[in-house]
Amino acid sequence: MLNCREVSYMLTLAPEEPISRYRKIGLGLHLMMCKHCRRNQQQLQTIRQWLAQQSTAEAEHADHPLPADMRERIAQQLDAQDKR
């Protein structure tokens, strides 16, 4: 039987790394019994959904560069900080 630490680790890796059938069964059983790990799983899903929305919104705005005057002010502030 998997413990909470193992389940937490597996939940963070689940989208990126394949999990064996045996480990998936153990994960499912643990999640059925452990409300804390279920909450952790829900929170991770919420965070992943939010990040996906943010990256989509960011991509939509990527075609809109900063105005030239704003870029100049930023460059001036960075130069001023470098001189300190």
Coordinates of N, CA and C in Angstrom, one line a residue:
M1 N 0.8 -1.2 0.0 CA 0.0 0.0 0.0 C 0.9 1.2 0.0
L2 N 0.5 2.2 -0.8 CA 1.3 3.5 -0.9 C 1.0 4.3 0.3
N3 N 2.0 5.1 0.7 CA 1.8 6.1 1.8 C 1.5 7.4 1.2
C4 N 1.2 8.4 2.0 CA 0.8 9.7 1.6 C 2.0 10.4 0.8
R5 N 3.2 10.2 1.3 CA 4.3 10.9 0.7 C 4.5 10.3 -0.8
E6 N 4.4 9.0 -0.9 CA 4.5 8.4 -2.3 C 3.4 8.9 -3.2
V7 N 2.1 9.0 -2.6 CA 1.0 9.4 -3.4 C 1.2 10.9 -3.9
S8 N 1.6 11.7 -2.9 CA 1.9 13.1 -3.3 C 2.9 13.2 -4.4
Y9 N 4.0 12.5 -4.3 CA 5.0 12.5 -5.3 C 4.4 12.0 -6.7
M10 N 3.6 11.0 -6.7 CA 3.1 10.5 -7.9 C 2.1 11.5 -8.5
L11 N 1.3 12.2 -7.7 CA 0.4 13.1 -8.2 C 1.1 14.3 -8.9
T12 N 2.2 14.7 -8.4 CA 2.9 15.8 -9.0 C 3.6 15.3 -10.4
L13 N 3.9 14.1 -10.5 CA 4.5 13.5 -11.7 C 3.5 13.0 -12.7
A14 N 2.3 12.7 -12.3 CA 1.3 12.0 -13.1 C 1.2 12.5 -14.6
P15 N 1.1 13.8 -14.8 CA 0.9 14.2 -16.2 C 2.2 14.0 -17.1
E16 N 3.3 14.1 -16.5 CA 4.6 14.0 -17.2 C 5.2 12.6 -17.4
E17 N 5.0 11.8 -16.4 CA 5.6 10.5 -16.4 C 4.6 9.4 -16.4
P18 N 4.9 8.3 -17.1 CA 3.9 7.1 -17.1 C 4.1 6.4 -15.7
I19 N 2.9 5.9 -15.3 CA 2.9 5.1 -14.0 C 2.5 3.7 -14.3
S20 N 3.1 2.7 -13.7 CA 2.8 1.3 -14.0 C 1.3 1.1 -13.6
R21 N 0.7 0.1 -14.1 CA -0.6 -0.3 -13.8 C -0.8 -0.6 -12.3
Y22 N 0.2 -1.3 -11.8 CA 0.2 -1.7 -10.3 C 0.2 -0.4 -9.5
R23 N 1.0 0.6 -9.8 CA 1.1 1.9 -9.1 C -0.2 2.6 -9.2
K24 N -0.8 2.6 -10.4 CA -2.1 3.3 -10.6 C -3.2 2.7 -9.7
I25 N -3.2 1.4 -9.6 CA -4.2 0.8 -8.7 C -3.9 1.2 -7.3
G26 N -2.7 1.2 -6.9 CA -2.3 1.6 -5.5 C -2.7 3.0 -5.3
L27 N -2.5 3.9 -6.3 CA -2.8 5.3 -6.2 C -4.3 5.4 -6.0
G28 N -5.1 4.8 -6.9 CA -6.6 4.8 -6.8 C -7.1 4.4 -5.4
L29 N -6.5 3.3 -4.9 CA -7.0 2.8 -3.6 C -6.7 3.8 -2.5
H30 N -5.5 4.3 -2.6 CA -5.1 5.3 -1.5 C -6.0 6.5 -1.6
L31 N -6.3 7.0 -2.8 CA -7.1 8.2 -2.9 C -8.6 7.9 -2.5
M32 N -9.0 6.7 -2.6 CA -10.4 6.3 -2.1 C -10.4 6.4 -0.6
M33 N -9.3 6.1 0.1 CA -9.3 6.1 1.5 C -8.8 7.3 2.2
C34 N -8.1 8.1 1.5 CA -7.4 9.3 2.2 C -7.9 10.6 1.7
K35 N -8.7 11.3 2.6 CA -9.3 12.6 2.2 C -8.2 13.6 2.0
H36 N -7.1 13.5 2.7 CA -6.0 14.5 2.5 C -5.4 14.5 1.2
C37 N -5.1 13.3 0.7 CA -4.5 13.1 -0.6 C -5.5 13.5 -1.7
R38 N -6.8 13.2 -1.5 CA -7.8 13.6 -2.5 C -7.9 15.1 -2.6
R39 N -7.8 15.8 -1.5 CA -7.8 17.2 -1.5 C -6.5 17.7 -2.2
N40 N -5.4 17.1 -1.9 CA -4.1 17.5 -2.6 C -4.3 17.3 -4.1
Q41 N -4.9 16.2 -4.5 CA -5.1 15.9 -6.0 C -6.0 17.0 -6.6
Q42 N -7.1 17.4 -5.9 CA -8.0 18.4 -6.4 C -7.3 19.8 -6.5
Q43 N -6.4 20.1 -5.5 CA -5.7 21.4 -5.5 C -4.7 21.4 -6.7
L44 N -4.0 20.3 -6.9 CA -3.1 20.2 -8.0 C -3.8 20.4 -9.4
Q45 N -5.0 19.8 -9.5 CA -5.8 19.9 -10.7 C -6.2 21.4 -10.9
T46 N -6.6 22.0 -9.8 CA -7.0 23.4 -9.9 C -5.8 24.3 -10.4
I47 N -4.7 24.0 -9.8 CA -3.5 24.8 -10.1 C -3.1 24.6 -11.6
R48 N -3.2 23.3 -12.1 CA -2.8 23.0 -13.5 C -3.8 23.7 -14.4
Q49 N -5.1 23.7 -14.1 CA -6.1 24.4 -14.9 C -5.8 25.9 -14.9
W50 N -5.5 26.5 -13.8 CA -5.3 27.9 -13.7 C -4.0 28.2 -14.6
L51 N -3.0 27.4 -14.4 CA -1.8 27.7 -15.2 C -2.0 27.6 -16.7
A52 N -2.8 26.6 -17.1 CA -3.2 26.4 -18.5 C -3.9 27.7 -19.0
Q53 N -4.8 28.2 -18.2 CA -5.6 29.4 -18.6 C -4.6 30.6 -18.7
Q54 N -3.7 30.7 -17.8 CA -2.8 31.8 -17.8 C -1.9 31.8 -19.0
S55 N -1.4 30.6 -19.4 CA -0.5 30.5 -20.5 C -1.3 30.8 -21.8
T56 N -2.6 30.4 -21.9 CA -3.4 30.7 -23.0 C -3.6 32.3 -23.1
A57 N -3.9 32.9 -22.0 CA -4.1 34.3 -22.0 C -2.8 35.1 -22.3
E58 N -1.7 34.6 -21.8 CA -0.4 35.2 -22.2 C -0.1 35.1 -23.6
A59 N -0.4 33.9 -24.2 CA -0.2 33.7 -25.7 C -1.0 34.7 -26.5
E60 N -2.3 35.0 -26.0 CA -3.1 35.9 -26.8 C -2.6 37.3 -26.8
H61 N -1.9 37.7 -25.7 CA -1.3 39.0 -25.6 C 0.1 39.1 -26.2
A62 N 0.7 38.0 -26.6 CA 2.1 38.0 -27.1 C 2.2 38.9 -28.4
D63 N 1.1 39.0 -29.1 CA 1.2 39.7 -30.4 C 1.1 41.2 -30.1
H64 N 0.9 41.7 -28.9 CA 0.8 43.1 -28.6 C 2.0 43.6 -27.8
P65 N 3.0 44.1 -28.6 CA 4.2 44.5 -27.9 C 4.0 45.8 -27.1
L66 N 4.9 46.0 -26.2 CA 4.8 47.2 -25.4 C 5.0 48.4 -26.2
P67 N 4.3 49.5 -25.9 CA 4.6 50.8 -26.7 C 6.0 51.2 -26.5
A68 N 6.5 51.9 -27.5 CA 7.9 52.3 -27.6 C 8.3 53.2 -26.3
D69 N 7.4 54.1 -25.9 CA 7.7 55.0 -24.8 C 7.8 54.1 -23.5
M70 N 7.0 53.1 -23.4 CA 7.1 52.3 -22.2 C 8.4 51.5 -22.2
R71 N 8.8 50.9 -23.3 CA 10.0 50.2 -23.4 C 11.2 51.1 -23.1
E72 N 11.2 52.3 -23.5 CA 12.2 53.3 -23.2 C 12.3 53.6 -21.7
R73 N 11.2 53.8 -21.1 CA 11.2 54.0 -19.6 C 11.7 52.9 -18.8
I74 N 11.3 51.7 -19.3 CA 11.8 50.4 -18.6 C 13.4 50.4 -18.8
A75 N 13.8 50.6 -20.0 CA 15.3 50.6 -20.2 C 16.0 51.6 -19.4
Q76 N 15.5 52.8 -19.3 CA 16.1 53.8 -18.4 C 16.2 53.4 -17.0
Q77 N 15.1 52.8 -16.5 CA 15.1 52.4 -15.1 C 16.1 51.3 -14.9
L78 N 16.2 50.4 -15.8 CA 17.2 49.3 -15.7 C 18.6 49.8 -15.7
D79 N 18.8 50.8 -16.6 CA 20.2 51.4 -16.7 C 20.5 52.1 -15.4
A80 N 19.5 52.8 -14.8 CA 19.7 53.5 -13.5 C 20.0 52.5 -12.4
Q81 N 19.4 51.4 -12.4 CA 19.7 50.4 -11.4 C 21.0 49.8 -11.6
D82 N 21.5 49.6 -12.8 CA 22.8 49.0 -13.1 C 23.9 49.9 -12.6
K83 N 23.7 51.2 -12.6 CA 24.7 52.2 -12.2 C 24.8 52.3 -10.7
R84 N 23.9 51.8 -10.0 CA 23.9 51.9 -8.5 C 25.0 51.0 -7.9

